[in-house]
mmCIF file of C-alpha atoms in Angstrom:
data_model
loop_
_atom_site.group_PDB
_atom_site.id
_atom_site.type_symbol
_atom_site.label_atom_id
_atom_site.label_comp_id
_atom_site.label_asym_id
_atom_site.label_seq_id
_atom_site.Cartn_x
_atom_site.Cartn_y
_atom_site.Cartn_z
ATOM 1 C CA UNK G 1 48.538 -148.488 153.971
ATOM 2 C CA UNK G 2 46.259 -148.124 150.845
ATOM 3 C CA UNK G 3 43.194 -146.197 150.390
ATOM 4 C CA UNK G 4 39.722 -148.105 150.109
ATOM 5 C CA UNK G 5 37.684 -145.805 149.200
ATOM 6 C CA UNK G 6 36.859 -141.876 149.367
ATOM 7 C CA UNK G 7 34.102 -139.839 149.431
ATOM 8 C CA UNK G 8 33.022 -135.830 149.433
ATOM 9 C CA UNK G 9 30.127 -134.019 150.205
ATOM 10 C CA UNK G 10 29.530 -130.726 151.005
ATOM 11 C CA UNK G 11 27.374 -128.898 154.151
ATOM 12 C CA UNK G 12 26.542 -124.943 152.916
ATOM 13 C CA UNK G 13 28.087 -124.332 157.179
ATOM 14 C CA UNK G 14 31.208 -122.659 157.632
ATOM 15 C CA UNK G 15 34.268 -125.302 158.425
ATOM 16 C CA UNK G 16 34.114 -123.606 162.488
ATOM 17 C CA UNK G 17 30.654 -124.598 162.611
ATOM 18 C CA UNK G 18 30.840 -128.185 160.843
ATOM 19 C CA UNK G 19 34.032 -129.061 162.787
ATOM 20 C CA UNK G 20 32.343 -128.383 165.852
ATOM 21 C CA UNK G 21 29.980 -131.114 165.763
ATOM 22 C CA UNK G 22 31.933 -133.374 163.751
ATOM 23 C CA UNK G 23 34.706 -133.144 166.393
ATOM 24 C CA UNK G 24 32.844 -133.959 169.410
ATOM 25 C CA UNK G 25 33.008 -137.754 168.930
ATOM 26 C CA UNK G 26 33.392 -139.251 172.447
ATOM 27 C CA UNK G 27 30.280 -141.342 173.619
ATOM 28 C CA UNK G 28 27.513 -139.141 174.049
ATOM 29 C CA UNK G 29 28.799 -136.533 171.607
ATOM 30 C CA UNK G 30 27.055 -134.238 168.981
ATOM 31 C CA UNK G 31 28.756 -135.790 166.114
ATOM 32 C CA UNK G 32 26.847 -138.137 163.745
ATOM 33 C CA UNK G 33 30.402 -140.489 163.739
ATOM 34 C CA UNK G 34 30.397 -140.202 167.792
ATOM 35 C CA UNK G 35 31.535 -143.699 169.267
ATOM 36 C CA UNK G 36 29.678 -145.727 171.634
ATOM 37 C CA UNK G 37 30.779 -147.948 173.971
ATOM 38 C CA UNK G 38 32.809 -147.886 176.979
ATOM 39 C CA UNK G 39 36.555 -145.375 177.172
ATOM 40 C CA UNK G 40 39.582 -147.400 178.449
ATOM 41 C CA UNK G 41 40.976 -144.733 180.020
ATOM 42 C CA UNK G 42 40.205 -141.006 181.860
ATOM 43 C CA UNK G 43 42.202 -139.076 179.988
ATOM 44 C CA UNK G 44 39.937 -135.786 178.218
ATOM 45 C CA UNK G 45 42.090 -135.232 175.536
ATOM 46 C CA UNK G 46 41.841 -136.014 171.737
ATOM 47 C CA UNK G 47 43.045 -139.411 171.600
ATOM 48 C CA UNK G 48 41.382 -142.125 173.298
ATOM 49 C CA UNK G 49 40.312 -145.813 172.670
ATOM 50 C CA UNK G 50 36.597 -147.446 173.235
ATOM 51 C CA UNK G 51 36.037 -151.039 173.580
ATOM 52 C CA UNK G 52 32.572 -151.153 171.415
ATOM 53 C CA UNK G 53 30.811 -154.549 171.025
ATOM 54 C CA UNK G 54 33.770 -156.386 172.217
ATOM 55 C CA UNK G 55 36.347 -154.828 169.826
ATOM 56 C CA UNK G 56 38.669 -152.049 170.589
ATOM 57 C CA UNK G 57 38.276 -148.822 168.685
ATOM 58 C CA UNK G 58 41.195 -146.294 168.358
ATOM 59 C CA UNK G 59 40.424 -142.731 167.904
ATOM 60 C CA UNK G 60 42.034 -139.472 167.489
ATOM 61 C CA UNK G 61 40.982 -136.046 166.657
ATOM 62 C CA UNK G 62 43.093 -133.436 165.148
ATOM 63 C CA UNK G 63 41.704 -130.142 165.853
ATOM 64 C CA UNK G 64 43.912 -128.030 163.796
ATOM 65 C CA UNK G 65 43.424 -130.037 160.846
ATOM 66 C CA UNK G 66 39.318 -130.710 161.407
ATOM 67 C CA UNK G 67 39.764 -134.057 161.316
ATOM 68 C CA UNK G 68 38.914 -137.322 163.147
ATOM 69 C CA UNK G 69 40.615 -140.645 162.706
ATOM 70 C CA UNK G 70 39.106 -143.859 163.871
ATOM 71 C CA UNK G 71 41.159 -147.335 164.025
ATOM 72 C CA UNK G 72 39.533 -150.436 164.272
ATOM 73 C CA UNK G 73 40.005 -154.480 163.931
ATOM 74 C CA UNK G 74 43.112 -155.232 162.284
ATOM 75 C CA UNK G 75 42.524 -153.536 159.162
ATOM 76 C CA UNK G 76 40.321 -150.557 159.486
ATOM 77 C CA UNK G 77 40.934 -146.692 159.467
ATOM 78 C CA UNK G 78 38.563 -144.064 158.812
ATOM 79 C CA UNK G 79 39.022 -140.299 158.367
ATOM 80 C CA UNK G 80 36.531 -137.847 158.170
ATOM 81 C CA UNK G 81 37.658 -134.092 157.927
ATOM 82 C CA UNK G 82 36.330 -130.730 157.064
ATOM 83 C CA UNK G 83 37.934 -128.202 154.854
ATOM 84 C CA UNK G 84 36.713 -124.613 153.213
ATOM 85 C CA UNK G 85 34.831 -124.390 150.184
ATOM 86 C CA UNK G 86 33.189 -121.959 148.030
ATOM 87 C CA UNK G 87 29.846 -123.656 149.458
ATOM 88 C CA UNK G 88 30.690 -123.675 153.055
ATOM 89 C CA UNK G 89 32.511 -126.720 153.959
ATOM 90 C CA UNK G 90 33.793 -130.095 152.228
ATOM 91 C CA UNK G 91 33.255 -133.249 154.594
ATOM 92 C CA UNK G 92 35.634 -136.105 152.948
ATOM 93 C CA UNK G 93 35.500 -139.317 154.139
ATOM 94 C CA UNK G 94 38.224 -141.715 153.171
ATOM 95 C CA UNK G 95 38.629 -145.734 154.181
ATOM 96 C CA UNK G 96 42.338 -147.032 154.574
ATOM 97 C CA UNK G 97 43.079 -150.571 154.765
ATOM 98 C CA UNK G 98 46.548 -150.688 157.492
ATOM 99 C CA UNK G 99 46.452 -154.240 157.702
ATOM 100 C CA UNK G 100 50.056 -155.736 158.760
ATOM 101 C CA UNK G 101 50.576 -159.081 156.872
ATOM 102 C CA UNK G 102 47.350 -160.898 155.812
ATOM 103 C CA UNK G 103 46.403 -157.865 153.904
ATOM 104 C CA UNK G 104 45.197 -160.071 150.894
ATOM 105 C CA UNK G 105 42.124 -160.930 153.859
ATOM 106 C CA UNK G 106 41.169 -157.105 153.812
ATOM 107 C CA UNK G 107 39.451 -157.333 150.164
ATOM 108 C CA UNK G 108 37.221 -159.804 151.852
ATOM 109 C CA UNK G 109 36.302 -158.248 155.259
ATOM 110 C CA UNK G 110 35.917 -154.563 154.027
ATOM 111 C CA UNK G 111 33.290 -155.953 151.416
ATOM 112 C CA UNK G 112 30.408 -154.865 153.841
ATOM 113 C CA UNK G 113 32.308 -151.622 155.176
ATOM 114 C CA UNK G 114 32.722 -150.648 151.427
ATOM 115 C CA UNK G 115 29.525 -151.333 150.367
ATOM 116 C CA UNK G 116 27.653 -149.528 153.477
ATOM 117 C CA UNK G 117 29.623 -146.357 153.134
ATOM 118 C CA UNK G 118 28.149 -144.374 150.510
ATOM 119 C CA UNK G 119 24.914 -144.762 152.902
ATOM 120 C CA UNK G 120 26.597 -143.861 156.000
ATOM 121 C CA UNK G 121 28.607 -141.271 154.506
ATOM 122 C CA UNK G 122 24.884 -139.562 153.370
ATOM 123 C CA UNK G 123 23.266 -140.133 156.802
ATOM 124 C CA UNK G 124 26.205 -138.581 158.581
ATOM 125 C CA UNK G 125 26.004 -135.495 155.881
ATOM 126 C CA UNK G 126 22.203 -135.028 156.288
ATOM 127 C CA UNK G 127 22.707 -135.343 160.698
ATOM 128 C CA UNK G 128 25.195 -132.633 160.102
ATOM 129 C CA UNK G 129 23.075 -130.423 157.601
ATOM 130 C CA UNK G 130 20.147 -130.792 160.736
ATOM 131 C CA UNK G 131 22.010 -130.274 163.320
ATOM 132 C CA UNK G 132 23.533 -127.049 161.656
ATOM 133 C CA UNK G 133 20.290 -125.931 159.903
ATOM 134 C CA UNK G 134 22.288 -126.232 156.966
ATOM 135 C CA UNK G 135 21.749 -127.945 153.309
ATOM 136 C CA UNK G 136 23.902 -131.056 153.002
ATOM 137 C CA UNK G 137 24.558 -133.131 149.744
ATOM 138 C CA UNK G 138 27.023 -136.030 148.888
ATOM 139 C CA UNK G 139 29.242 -134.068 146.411
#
């Protein structure tokens, strides 16, 4: 596993407060990262998987550590978590490429994931900073 790519911001919230939202990531959910799509299975816990557009989406949130993973394709993992700072919270983001063999492919397919995440990585800082009446900024 190698890391993509990483990114920080920061929302002036306290960790409780951002975690909340972030966390709540099944379909329907408060989160800006929430999946869509239909879940596999009835289980209500933290770890669940989504078939979304066709493709089946792996995710699992870690409560005690304020973070969410999301597994996707053959290559793909995402983790967004929140952690305490001077501001209020710090929201990282970081991209892992976990392909298994053919990992020389992932430097073409996460071209477009790479290049779309600073965006998304804003977007899902400034839903968070409305949802919490809360300044947001990409760190």
């Amino acid at each position: 596993m190698s890391e993509l790519l990483a990114l920080r911001g920061v929302v002036e919230a306290t960790p409780e407060a951002v975690s909340a939202v972030l966390l709540d990531v099944r379909p329907g959910g408060r989160s800006p990262i929430a999946v869509t799509g239909t879940i596999e299975e009835t289980d209500i816990g933290d770890q669940f998987e989504v078939v979304q557009d066709g493709s089946k989406i792996t995710v699992a949130v870690d409560r005690a550590a304020r973070s969410v993973t999301i597994e996707g394709a053959w290559w793909y993992r995402g983790v967004t978590s929140v952690e305490p700072d001077d501001r209020g919270s710090l929201v990282r983001f970081r991209m892992f490429n976990i392909a298994q063999g053919n990992g020389w492919a992932v430097r073409f397919v996460s071209r477009g994931p790479i290049n779309a995440a600073p965006r998304e990585f804003a977007a899902l800082l400034t839903r968070l900073g409305t949802e919490l009446n809360a300044k947001a900024w990409v760190d």
